[in-house]
Coordinates of C-alpha atoms in Angstrom, one line a residue:
M80 CA 168.4 34.8 184.3
T81 CA 164.6 34.8 184.9
K82 CA 162.3 32.3 183.3
V83 CA 159.6 33.7 181.1
G84 CA 156.3 34.0 183.0
T85 CA 157.8 34.0 186.4
N86 CA 158.7 36.8 188.9
A87 CA 162.1 37.5 190.2
T88 CA 162.9 39.4 193.5
I89 CA 166.2 41.4 193.7
P90 CA 167.3 43.0 197.0
C91 CA 167.3 46.8 197.0
H92 CA 170.3 48.4 198.4
A93 CA 170.9 52.1 199.1
N94 CA 172.7 52.6 195.9
V95 CA 172.3 53.7 192.3
A96 CA 171.5 51.5 189.4
T97 CA 172.4 52.6 185.8
R98 CA 171.5 51.5 182.3
N99 CA 171.9 52.9 178.7
C100 CA 169.5 55.4 177.4
S101 CA 168.7 57.1 174.1
S102 CA 170.3 55.6 171.1
R103 CA 172.6 52.6 170.9
T104 CA 175.5 54.9 170.2
S105 CA 174.8 57.3 173.1
P106 CA 177.5 57.4 175.7
Y107 CA 175.0 58.7 178.3
M108 CA 173.3 56.7 181.1
T109 CA 170.0 57.0 182.9
S110 CA 170.1 56.2 186.6
R111 CA 167.7 55.7 189.5
K112 CA 168.5 55.5 193.2
C113 CA 167.3 53.0 195.7
S114 CA 166.1 54.8 198.8
P115 CA 167.8 53.8 202.1
F116 CA 164.7 54.7 203.9
T117 CA 161.8 53.2 202.0
G118 CA 163.7 50.4 200.3
V119 CA 162.1 51.2 196.9
W120 CA 163.5 52.5 193.6
Q121 CA 163.0 56.2 193.1
E122 CA 162.0 57.9 189.8
P123 CA 164.8 57.4 187.2
D124 CA 167.2 60.3 186.5
M125 CA 167.3 60.8 182.7
S126 CA 169.0 64.2 182.8
Q127 CA 171.8 62.7 180.7
C128 CA 169.5 61.6 178.0
N129 CA 169.0 63.6 174.9
N130 CA 165.2 63.3 175.1
T131 CA 163.4 66.4 173.9
E132 CA 160.1 65.3 175.5
W133 CA 161.9 64.9 178.9
I134 CA 163.3 68.5 178.5
T135 CA 159.9 69.9 177.8
G136 CA 158.3 67.9 180.6
K137 CA 160.8 69.1 183.2
L138 CA 160.4 72.8 182.2
K139 CA 156.6 72.5 182.3
N140 CA 156.9 70.9 185.8
I141 CA 159.0 73.8 187.0
T142 CA 156.6 76.5 185.7
T143 CA 153.6 74.6 187.2
K144 CA 155.1 74.4 190.7
G145 CA 156.2 78.0 190.8
I146 CA 159.3 79.6 192.1
D147 CA 159.9 81.2 195.5
E148 CA 162.8 81.8 197.9
E149 CA 162.4 78.4 199.4
N150 CA 162.8 76.3 196.3
F151 CA 165.0 78.8 194.4
E152 CA 168.2 76.8 194.8
P153 CA 166.9 73.4 193.7
V154 CA 165.0 75.0 190.8
S155 CA 168.2 76.8 189.8
T156 CA 170.1 73.5 189.8
K157 CA 167.5 71.8 187.6
L158 CA 167.3 74.6 185.2
L159 CA 171.1 74.7 184.9
N160 CA 171.1 70.9 184.0
I161 CA 168.4 71.5 181.5
S162 CA 170.2 74.5 179.9
E163 CA 173.2 72.4 179.3
K164 CA 171.1 70.5 176.7
S165 CA 170.0 73.7 174.9
V166 CA 171.3 72.4 171.6
Y167 CA 168.3 70.0 171.8
F168 CA 165.8 72.7 172.6
K169 CA 162.6 73.2 170.7
K170 CA 160.8 76.6 170.5
E171 CA 158.5 75.6 173.3
D172 CA 161.6 74.8 175.5
V173 CA 163.1 78.3 174.8
D174 CA 159.8 79.9 175.7
L175 CA 159.4 77.9 178.9
A176 CA 163.0 78.5 180.1
V177 CA 162.6 82.2 179.5
D178 CA 159.5 82.3 181.6
V179 CA 161.3 80.5 184.5
L180 CA 164.2 82.9 184.2
K181 CA 161.9 86.0 184.3
K182 CA 160.4 84.7 187.5
M183 CA 163.8 84.0 189.0
V184 CA 165.4 87.4 188.4
P185 CA 163.8 89.3 191.3
L186 CA 165.0 86.6 193.6
I187 CA 168.7 86.8 192.5
S188 CA 171.4 87.1 195.2
N189 CA 175.1 87.4 195.0
V190 CA 175.4 83.6 195.3
S191 CA 172.8 82.8 192.6
V192 CA 173.7 85.4 190.0
N193 CA 176.5 83.3 188.6
I194 CA 174.3 80.2 188.1
T195 CA 171.6 82.4 186.6
L196 CA 174.0 83.9 184.1
L197 CA 175.4 80.5 183.3
R198 CA 172.0 79.2 182.5
I199 CA 171.4 82.1 180.1
N200 CA 174.9 81.6 178.7
N201 CA 174.0 78.0 177.9
M202 CA 170.7 79.0 176.3
I203 CA 172.5 81.2 173.8
N204 CA 173.9 78.0 172.5
T205 CA 170.5 77.0 171.2
P206 CA 170.5 76.5 167.4
E207 CA 169.7 79.9 165.7
K208 CA 166.8 78.3 163.7
I209 CA 165.1 77.3 166.9
L210 CA 165.7 80.7 168.4
V211 CA 164.0 82.3 165.3
E212 CA 161.0 80.1 165.8
A213 CA 160.9 80.9 169.5
E214 CA 161.0 84.7 168.8
Q215 CA 158.2 84.3 166.2
F216 CA 156.3 82.1 168.7
N217 CA 156.3 84.4 171.7
R218 CA 159.1 87.0 171.4
S219 CA 161.2 84.7 173.5
V220 CA 164.6 86.0 172.4
N221 CA 163.6 89.6 172.9
R222 CA 162.5 88.7 176.4
M223 CA 165.8 86.9 177.0
L224 CA 167.7 90.1 176.0
D225 CA 165.6 92.0 178.4
I226 CA 166.5 89.5 181.3
I227 CA 170.2 89.9 180.4
E228 CA 169.9 93.7 180.7
T229 CA 168.0 93.4 183.9
I230 CA 170.4 91.2 185.8
P231 CA 173.0 93.9 186.4
E232 CA 170.3 96.2 187.6
Q233 CA 169.0 93.7 190.1
I234 CA 172.1 92.1 191.7
P235 CA 173.1 93.3 195.2
L236 CA 176.1 95.5 195.2
G237 CA 178.1 94.7 198.3
E238 CA 181.3 96.0 196.8
Q239 CA 182.1 99.0 194.7
S240 CA 181.6 96.9 191.5
V241 CA 180.8 93.4 190.3
T242 CA 181.7 91.6 187.1
A243 CA 181.0 88.2 185.6
L244 CA 182.1 86.7 182.2
Y245 CA 181.2 83.5 180.4
S246 CA 181.7 82.1 177.0
N247 CA 178.8 84.0 175.4
L248 CA 178.0 86.9 177.7
G249 CA 179.3 89.1 180.5
I250 CA 177.9 91.6 182.9
G251 CA 179.1 94.4 185.1
A252 CA 177.6 96.7 187.7
A253 CA 179.2 99.6 189.6
K254 CA 178.1 102.0 192.3
V255 CA 177.8 105.6 191.4
E256 CA 178.7 108.4 193.8
K257 CA 177.0 111.4 192.3
D258 CA 179.2 114.0 193.9
T259 CA 182.5 112.3 193.1
F260 CA 181.8 110.6 189.8
N261 CA 184.9 110.7 187.7
G262 CA 183.8 108.6 184.8
L263 CA 183.8 104.9 184.3
T264 CA 185.2 102.3 181.9
Y265 CA 183.9 98.8 181.3
A266 CA 186.4 96.6 179.4
V267 CA 186.0 93.0 178.2
S268 CA 187.9 90.4 176.3
Y269 CA 186.5 87.0 175.4
G270 CA 189.9 85.8 174.2
T271 CA 190.3 82.5 172.3
N272 CA 189.9 80.4 175.5
E273 CA 188.8 80.6 179.1
T274 CA 192.2 81.6 180.4
E275 CA 192.4 84.6 178.1
A276 CA 188.9 85.9 178.9
R277 CA 188.7 88.7 181.3
T278 CA 186.7 91.7 182.3
E279 CA 187.4 94.9 184.2
I280 CA 185.7 98.0 185.6
Y281 CA 187.8 101.2 186.0
Q282 CA 186.4 104.1 188.2
N283 CA 187.5 106.7 185.7
S284 CA 187.2 107.5 181.9
N285 CA 191.0 107.8 181.2
S286 CA 192.2 104.4 182.0
N287 CA 194.8 102.7 180.0
V288 CA 193.0 99.6 178.7
D289 CA 194.7 96.6 177.3
D290 CA 194.7 96.8 173.4
T291 CA 193.2 93.3 173.3
M292 CA 190.0 94.4 175.2
D293 CA 186.8 96.1 173.9
F294 CA 185.6 98.9 176.1
I295 CA 183.1 101.6 176.7
S296 CA 184.1 104.7 178.6
L297 CA 181.6 107.1 180.2
P298 CA 182.8 110.7 180.6
K299 CA 182.9 112.3 184.0
S300 CA 180.4 114.9 182.7
L301 CA 177.8 112.2 182.2
L302 CA 175.7 113.2 185.1
R303 CA 175.8 117.0 184.5
H304 CA 172.7 118.8 183.5
M305 CA 170.5 116.1 184.9
K306 CA 167.2 116.9 186.7
D307 CA 167.1 116.5 190.5
E308 CA 164.4 113.7 190.1
E309 CA 166.8 111.8 187.8
L310 CA 169.8 112.2 190.1
V311 CA 167.7 110.8 193.0
N312 CA 167.2 107.6 191.0
I313 CA 170.9 107.1 190.2
S314 CA 172.7 104.5 192.3
R315 CA 174.5 102.3 189.8
I316 CA 175.7 101.9 186.2
S317 CA 174.8 98.5 184.5
M318 CA 176.9 97.0 181.8
V319 CA 176.4 94.0 179.5
S320 CA 178.5 92.4 176.8
L321 CA 177.8 89.7 174.3
R322 CA 180.3 87.6 172.4
D323 CA 178.4 88.0 169.0
D324 CA 175.2 89.4 167.6
K325 CA 173.3 86.1 167.4
L326 CA 170.3 87.2 169.5
Y327 CA 170.0 90.4 167.6
R328 CA 170.2 88.6 164.2
V329 CA 167.3 86.4 165.5
I330 CA 165.2 89.4 166.4
Q331 CA 165.9 91.0 163.0
N332 CA 165.4 87.7 161.2
S333 CA 166.5 89.1 157.8
S334 CA 166.4 86.4 155.1
A335 CA 168.0 88.7 152.6
K336 CA 171.7 88.4 151.8
A337 CA 173.4 91.1 153.8
N338 CA 176.2 93.3 152.5
T339 CA 177.2 94.2 156.1
K340 CA 177.7 92.2 159.3
I341 CA 178.5 92.9 162.9
N342 CA 182.2 92.5 163.1
S343 CA 182.7 93.0 166.9
H344 CA 181.4 92.0 170.3
I345 CA 178.4 93.8 171.6
I346 CA 178.9 96.1 174.6
A347 CA 176.2 98.2 176.4
A348 CA 176.0 100.5 179.4
S349 CA 172.9 102.1 181.0
I350 CA 171.7 103.8 184.2
P351 CA 168.6 102.2 185.4
N352 CA 165.4 104.3 185.1
V353 CA 167.3 107.2 183.4
N354 CA 167.4 107.9 179.7
I355 CA 170.8 109.2 178.6
T356 CA 170.7 111.0 175.2
N357 CA 172.3 113.9 173.4
R358 CA 175.2 114.3 175.8
D359 CA 177.6 117.2 175.2
E360 CA 180.6 115.0 175.9
P361 CA 180.2 111.7 174.0
V362 CA 180.6 108.2 175.2
T363 CA 183.7 106.5 173.8
I364 CA 183.6 102.8 172.6
A365 CA 186.5 100.7 171.3
F366 CA 186.0 97.5 169.3
N367 CA 188.6 94.9 168.2
V368 CA 187.9 93.8 164.6
I369 CA 186.9 90.1 164.5
D370 CA 187.2 89.6 160.7
P371 CA 190.1 91.7 159.2
N372 CA 188.8 91.0 155.6
T373 CA 186.1 93.6 155.9
T374 CA 185.9 97.3 155.0
N375 CA 184.1 100.6 155.8
P376 CA 183.6 100.4 159.6
Q377 CA 180.4 102.0 160.9
C378 CA 179.6 102.5 164.7
V379 CA 176.0 101.5 165.4
Y380 CA 173.6 101.0 168.2
W381 CA 170.5 98.8 168.7
D382 CA 167.5 101.0 167.9
E383 CA 164.1 99.9 169.4
S384 CA 162.2 103.1 168.7
P385 CA 158.4 102.6 168.7
G386 CA 156.7 102.1 165.3
R387 CA 159.7 100.5 163.7
N388 CA 161.4 97.1 163.6
P389 CA 164.4 96.8 165.9
H390 CA 167.6 97.4 163.9
W391 CA 171.2 98.7 164.0
S392 CA 171.3 102.4 163.5
A393 CA 174.2 104.8 163.2
K394 CA 172.2 107.9 164.4
G395 CA 174.2 109.7 167.0
C396 CA 177.4 107.7 166.5
D397 CA 180.5 108.5 164.7
T398 CA 183.7 106.6 163.8
S399 CA 186.5 108.6 165.4
D400 CA 189.4 106.4 164.5
Y401 CA 190.2 103.2 162.6
E402 CA 193.2 100.9 162.6
P403 CA 192.5 98.7 159.4
G404 CA 191.9 95.2 160.3
K405 CA 192.6 95.8 164.0
K406 CA 190.6 98.3 166.0
V407 CA 187.7 100.9 165.6
F408 CA 187.0 103.8 168.0
C409 CA 183.5 105.2 168.2
T410 CA 181.9 108.2 169.9
C411 CA 178.1 108.2 170.6
N412 CA 175.9 110.8 172.3
H413 CA 173.7 108.3 174.1
L414 CA 173.8 105.0 176.1
T415 CA 172.5 101.7 174.7
S416 CA 173.8 98.5 173.1
F417 CA 176.7 99.2 170.7
A418 CA 178.4 97.3 168.0
M419 CA 180.5 97.8 164.9
L420 CA 179.1 97.2 161.4
M421 CA 181.4 96.5 158.5
D422 CA 181.0 95.7 154.8
V423 CA 181.3 92.1 153.8
Y424 CA 180.9 92.7 150.0
Q425 CA 182.2 96.1 149.1
N426 CA 181.5 95.6 145.4
E427 CA 177.9 94.8 146.1
R428 CA 177.5 97.8 148.2
D429 CA 178.9 100.0 145.4
L430 CA 176.5 98.3 143.0
K431 CA 173.7 99.0 145.3
Q432 CA 174.6 102.7 145.5
M433 CA 175.0 102.9 141.7
L434 CA 171.6 101.3 141.2
S435 CA 170.0 103.7 143.6
I436 CA 171.5 106.7 141.6
L437 CA 170.3 105.2 138.4
S438 CA 166.8 104.5 139.7
N439 CA 166.5 108.1 140.9
I440 CA 167.6 109.4 137.5
A441 CA 165.2 107.0 135.7
C442 CA 162.3 108.1 138.0
G443 CA 163.1 111.7 137.2
I444 CA 163.0 111.1 133.5
S445 CA 159.7 109.0 133.8
L446 CA 158.1 111.8 135.9
V447 CA 158.7 114.3 133.1
C448 CA 157.5 111.8 130.4
V449 CA 154.2 110.8 132.1
I450 CA 153.4 114.5 132.8
L451 CA 154.0 115.2 129.0
T452 CA 151.9 112.2 128.1
A453 CA 149.0 113.4 130.2
I454 CA 149.2 117.0 128.8
V455 CA 149.3 115.8 125.1
H456 CA 146.3 113.5 125.5
V457 CA 144.2 116.1 127.4
Y458 CA 145.1 119.2 125.3
F459 CA 144.3 117.8 121.9
K460 CA 140.6 117.1 121.8
N461 CA 140.7 114.5 119.1
L462 CA 143.0 112.4 121.3
W463 CA 141.0 113.2 124.5
K464 CA 137.8 111.8 122.8
L465 CA 139.3 108.3 122.8
T466 CA 138.7 106.0 125.8
S467 CA 142.2 104.7 125.5
S468 CA 143.5 108.3 126.0
K469 CA 141.4 108.7 129.2
N470 CA 142.8 105.5 130.6
L471 CA 146.3 106.5 129.7
V472 CA 145.9 110.0 131.3
N473 CA 144.7 108.4 134.6
L474 CA 147.6 106.0 134.5
S475 CA 150.0 108.8 133.8
I476 CA 148.6 110.9 136.8
S477 CA 149.0 107.9 139.1
L478 CA 152.5 107.2 137.9
A479 CA 153.5 110.8 138.2
A480 CA 152.3 110.9 141.8
T481 CA 154.3 107.6 142.5
Y482 CA 157.5 108.9 141.0
F483 CA 157.2 112.2 142.8
I484 CA 156.6 110.7 146.2
F485 CA 159.4 108.3 145.6
L486 CA 161.9 111.0 144.7
V487 CA 160.9 113.6 147.3
G488 CA 159.5 111.6 150.2
F489 CA 161.1 108.2 150.1
Q490 CA 164.4 109.4 151.5
E491 CA 166.3 109.0 154.7
Y492 CA 165.3 112.5 156.0
S493 CA 161.6 111.6 156.0
T494 CA 162.3 109.2 158.9
K495 CA 163.0 112.0 161.4
I496 CA 159.3 112.6 162.0
T497 CA 157.3 109.4 162.4
A498 CA 154.0 110.8 161.4
V499 CA 155.4 112.3 158.2
C500 CA 157.2 109.1 157.4
K501 CA 154.1 107.0 157.7
A502 CA 152.1 109.5 155.6
V503 CA 154.7 109.2 152.8
A504 CA 154.6 105.4 153.0
A505 CA 150.7 105.4 153.0
L506 CA 150.7 107.8 149.9
L507 CA 153.2 105.7 148.0
H508 CA 151.3 102.5 148.8
Y509 CA 148.1 104.2 147.5
F510 CA 149.5 105.5 144.2
L511 CA 151.3 102.3 143.5
L512 CA 148.1 100.3 143.8
T513 CA 146.1 102.9 141.7
S514 CA 148.8 102.6 139.0
F515 CA 148.5 98.8 138.9
I516 CA 144.8 99.0 138.7
W517 CA 144.9 101.5 135.8
M518 CA 147.3 99.0 134.1
A519 CA 144.6 96.4 134.5
V520 CA 142.0 98.8 133.1
E521 CA 144.3 99.3 130.0
A522 CA 144.6 95.4 129.7
L523 CA 140.8 95.0 129.9
H524 CA 140.2 97.9 127.4
I525 CA 142.6 96.4 124.8
F526 CA 141.0 92.9 125.3
L527 CA 137.5 94.3 124.8
G528 CA 138.7 96.2 121.6
V529 CA 140.6 93.4 120.0
V530 CA 139.0 90.1 121.1
V531 CA 135.4 90.8 122.2
V532 CA 134.7 93.8 120.0
F533 CA 131.7 95.4 121.7
N534 CA 128.9 96.4 119.3
T535 CA 127.5 99.0 121.7
Y536 CA 128.9 102.3 122.9
Q537 CA 129.5 102.1 126.7
S538 CA 129.6 105.7 128.0
S539 CA 129.9 104.6 131.6
F540 CA 133.0 102.4 131.1
I541 CA 135.5 105.1 132.1
K542 CA 133.4 106.3 135.0
K543 CA 133.1 102.8 136.4
C544 CA 136.8 102.1 136.0
S545 CA 137.7 105.4 137.7
I546 CA 135.6 104.6 140.8
L547 CA 137.3 101.2 141.1
A548 CA 140.8 102.3 140.2
W549 CA 140.8 105.2 142.6
G550 CA 138.5 103.7 145.3
I551 CA 139.8 100.2 145.9
P552 CA 143.4 101.3 146.8
A553 CA 141.9 103.9 149.2
V554 CA 140.0 101.1 151.0
I555 CA 143.1 98.9 151.2
V556 CA 145.2 101.8 152.6
I557 CA 142.6 102.8 155.1
I558 CA 142.3 99.2 156.4
T559 CA 146.1 98.9 156.6
L560 CA 146.2 102.1 158.7
A561 CA 143.3 101.1 160.9
I562 CA 144.7 97.7 161.7
N563 CA 147.5 97.7 164.3
N564 CA 147.1 101.5 165.0
T565 CA 149.1 102.6 161.9
N566 CA 152.0 100.4 162.9
N567 CA 151.8 98.4 159.6
Y568 CA 153.8 101.3 158.1
I569 CA 157.2 101.1 159.9
I570 CA 160.3 103.1 159.8
M571 CA 163.1 101.2 158.1
E572 CA 166.7 102.0 157.5
Q573 CA 166.2 104.9 155.1
A574 CA 162.5 105.3 154.7
C575 CA 159.0 104.1 155.8
W576 CA 157.3 101.2 154.2
L577 CA 155.0 98.3 155.0
S578 CA 155.9 95.8 157.6
S579 CA 156.5 92.2 156.5
T580 CA 152.9 90.8 157.0
A581 CA 151.2 94.0 155.8
F582 CA 153.5 94.0 152.7
Y583 CA 152.4 90.5 151.6
A584 CA 148.7 91.0 152.4
A585 CA 148.1 94.7 151.4
F586 CA 150.6 95.1 148.5
L587 CA 152.2 91.9 147.1
A588 CA 148.9 89.9 146.9
P589 CA 146.9 92.5 145.0
V590 CA 149.8 93.3 142.7
A591 CA 150.3 89.6 141.9
L592 CA 146.7 89.2 141.1
I593 CA 146.7 92.2 138.8
L594 CA 149.8 91.1 137.0
L595 CA 148.3 87.6 136.5
F596 CA 145.1 89.2 135.1
N597 CA 147.3 91.4 132.8
I598 CA 149.2 88.3 131.6
T599 CA 146.0 86.6 130.8
M600 CA 144.6 89.5 128.8
F601 CA 147.9 90.0 127.0
S602 CA 147.9 86.3 126.0
L603 CA 144.4 86.4 124.7
V604 CA 145.1 89.5 122.7
M605 CA 148.3 88.1 121.2
R606 CA 146.4 84.9 120.2
S607 CA 143.7 86.9 118.6
L608 CA 146.2 89.0 116.6
N609 CA 148.1 85.9 115.5
S610 CA 145.0 84.4 114.1
M611 CA 144.5 87.5 112.0
Q612 CA 147.9 87.1 110.3
N613 CA 146.6 85.1 107.4
D614 CA 143.5 87.2 107.0
K615 CA 143.8 89.5 104.0
K616 CA 141.2 92.0 105.4
F617 CA 143.6 93.3 108.0
E618 CA 146.5 95.5 107.2
H619 CA 149.8 93.8 108.1
K620 CA 152.5 96.2 109.5
P621 CA 156.2 95.5 109.3
K622 CA 157.7 93.1 111.8
K623 CA 159.8 95.8 113.4
V624 CA 156.7 98.0 114.0
R625 CA 154.8 95.0 115.5
V626 CA 157.7 94.1 117.8
F627 CA 158.0 97.8 119.0
G628 CA 154.2 97.8 119.7
I629 CA 154.3 94.6 121.7
V630 CA 157.2 96.0 123.8
G631 CA 155.3 99.2 124.5
L632 CA 152.3 97.1 125.5
C633 CA 154.4 95.1 127.9
F634 CA 155.6 98.3 129.6
L635 CA 152.0 99.7 129.6
L636 CA 150.8 96.6 131.4
G637 CA 153.5 96.7 134.0
F638 CA 155.3 93.6 133.0
P639 CA 158.7 94.8 134.3
W640 CA 157.2 94.4 137.8
L641 CA 157.3 90.6 137.2
L642 CA 161.1 90.4 137.2
P643 CA 161.5 90.0 141.0
F644 CA 159.2 87.0 140.9
F645 CA 161.9 85.2 138.9
G646 CA 164.8 86.4 141.2
F647 CA 165.7 83.1 142.8
G648 CA 169.1 81.3 143.3
E649 CA 172.1 82.5 141.2
A650 CA 169.9 84.4 138.8
A651 CA 168.5 86.7 141.6
E652 CA 171.0 89.5 141.2
V653 CA 170.5 89.6 137.5
F654 CA 166.7 89.9 137.7
H655 CA 166.9 92.5 140.5
L656 CA 169.3 94.5 138.4
L657 CA 167.0 94.5 135.4
F658 CA 164.1 95.4 137.8
A659 CA 165.9 98.4 139.2
I660 CA 166.6 99.6 135.7
F661 CA 163.4 99.0 133.7
T662 CA 160.7 99.6 136.3
P663 CA 161.5 103.3 136.9
L664 CA 161.6 103.7 133.1
Q665 CA 158.0 102.6 132.6
G666 CA 156.9 106.2 132.2
M667 CA 159.6 106.9 129.6
F668 CA 158.5 104.0 127.4
I669 CA 154.8 104.9 127.7
F670 CA 155.7 108.4 126.4
L671 CA 157.8 107.0 123.6
C672 CA 155.1 104.5 122.5
Y673 CA 152.0 106.7 123.0
C674 CA 153.3 110.1 122.1
I675 CA 156.2 109.7 119.8
Y676 CA 155.5 106.3 118.2
K677 CA 151.7 106.6 118.0
K678 CA 150.7 108.3 114.7
D679 CA 147.6 110.2 116.1
A680 CA 149.6 111.8 118.8
R681 CA 152.6 112.5 116.6
D682 CA 150.4 114.2 114.1
A683 CA 148.9 116.3 116.9
I684 CA 152.1 117.6 118.4
Y685 CA 154.0 117.9 115.0
P686 CA 153.3 121.6 114.5
Y687 CA 154.7 122.5 117.9
L688 CA 157.9 120.6 117.4
C689 CA 158.8 121.5 113.8
K690 CA 159.6 125.0 112.4
R691 CA 157.5 125.5 109.4
N692 CA 156.2 128.4 107.4
K693 CA 153.1 130.2 108.5
V694 CA 150.9 128.6 105.8
D695 CA 152.0 125.1 106.7
R696 CA 151.5 125.9 110.4
K697 CA 147.9 127.1 109.8
Q698 CA 147.1 124.2 107.6
A699 CA 148.5 121.8 110.2
M700 CA 146.4 123.4 112.9
K701 CA 143.4 123.2 110.6
D702 CA 144.0 119.5 110.2
I703 CA 144.2 119.0 113.9
K704 CA 140.9 120.8 114.6
S705 CA 139.2 119.0 111.8
P706 CA 140.3 115.4 111.9
A707 CA 141.5 113.6 108.9
P708 CA 139.1 111.0 107.3
V709 CA 141.2 108.2 108.7
M710 CA 141.1 109.6 112.2
K711 CA 137.4 110.3 111.9
K712 CA 136.8 106.8 110.9
E713 CA 138.8 105.5 113.8
I714 CA 136.8 107.7 116.3
K715 CA 133.6 106.5 114.7
Q716 CA 134.6 102.9 114.9
Q717 CA 135.6 103.2 118.6
K718 CA 132.3 104.8 119.5
R719 CA 130.6 101.9 117.8
T720 CA 132.6 99.3 119.4
Y721 CA 134.3 99.3 122.7
K722 CA 134.7 103.0 123.8

């Protein structure tokens, strides 16, 4: 016991002192050693403490000092100790650790390869949320995958082959004798515990692999038809396996509820510096099913083609055999990372396919309807004189182009040529924006006619609106193309569309503003109409007619596009279902409301739809060419007000 305010001297022995660290409930200890040479206490060792600042500090210290052959071993040991605490990593820690690993890979030897792999194996245990943040921060997870794939290319091959397997990953490397190559098989099983885990390399393609193991088998014809310069570079085949798709999920970072999932280990093979594609004799891959309660197996590979987000693709791969709930056999005509994708929710997949078919049918119907709407309002002069008709024709042309591009270009076959795919995406982007702006023009025109009631004739109204409606989207699309060298339009699973950031900035933001404007205009118009209900000067139509008119106005202003904004939580599927049905039918409702329901249009097309005697037909045509007093009055009124 030491009295307050006094000093106490304790002899220092060449030993280690320990004391508790971290929280009161922590079982870990911090320690510091008393040097037998200097007789003073050394820096405390807090490696057992779950202190995130300590982890970050140690990693920064390693990166600052640098790594070379002399300090490789002590740095490896330090990083191994740190990696054991990867569950406490922050995004900065992941990034720093990956930087250290990248510097260490060129210095790997047979002795150090295991400790390097063990560090990476530990880092995969980092919480997925932190890995996502690290990937967004500095592509740390993508770089980690690159390091994993590089290690079997770098390790010295003293023997014919080398393998290593840990709880999360495994690697293999085998020498290649070009003249005597008889195929190669890489097999792996992670088992349920360490004693069951094993990995093998067989120097042929016809080995009898244990049923419990996943494997990739390369045919003996793999090296045929290769160019001499490619054969010179071939000295080994590298192989990698991962227990699950965690790192790939992080890179994809899809927040949407997936109907499919990777239901196997990941297995990959490659020849360094040689691209193996379109082989005559395919590569064979076999996967054991992890979750038997899944259906519809699909063999996929990790596609990192330029100009598109990394994703799982089935291109060049086929499912050759399937033992339900047990095993899947695949054949692929190239080498990369392979996995097996299976349906989690078969009913949802069927619903998605059904909605896709319904949307295509609805778009086809709407395409015909908006074309007819444009023809009717252009052909009949008395309709074309109205500003509302000119607005409607422009909207119909824009919607027709949108439906046509969606039906013809927004399909899976368009992804085969990158330039074509991006052009389709840019055109669809442009015409969607023009459609929304013309909806806003309609909203403004109705507001001016009902609420403001201009007393002067504005001949330039439609010209100004045309410049804005067709010009602003062009500027947005050109900027989107210019920024990031056209890579804001990316190839997705079945078509090209905007990347995530570009979608929010160049599409969702302007659309949301336009819809907000339309809602405001609609509300003001409805309030103005309601105030007229008790005014005897105005003609009051039946309630059914008024309701139908309001519904038509909602479709004209694009209100079905608001449905996804309410698609949260348990109600998401319902709103997305309504969106998929009603949005493509916008053109049909416009035709019904403004060609069939609207009296002026109905009177104009009536003679062409009904069989009447010659006198009646001539009289009808005469009425069309010479407007009825009521129509003349309306045209005159519009010219005097807001046309």
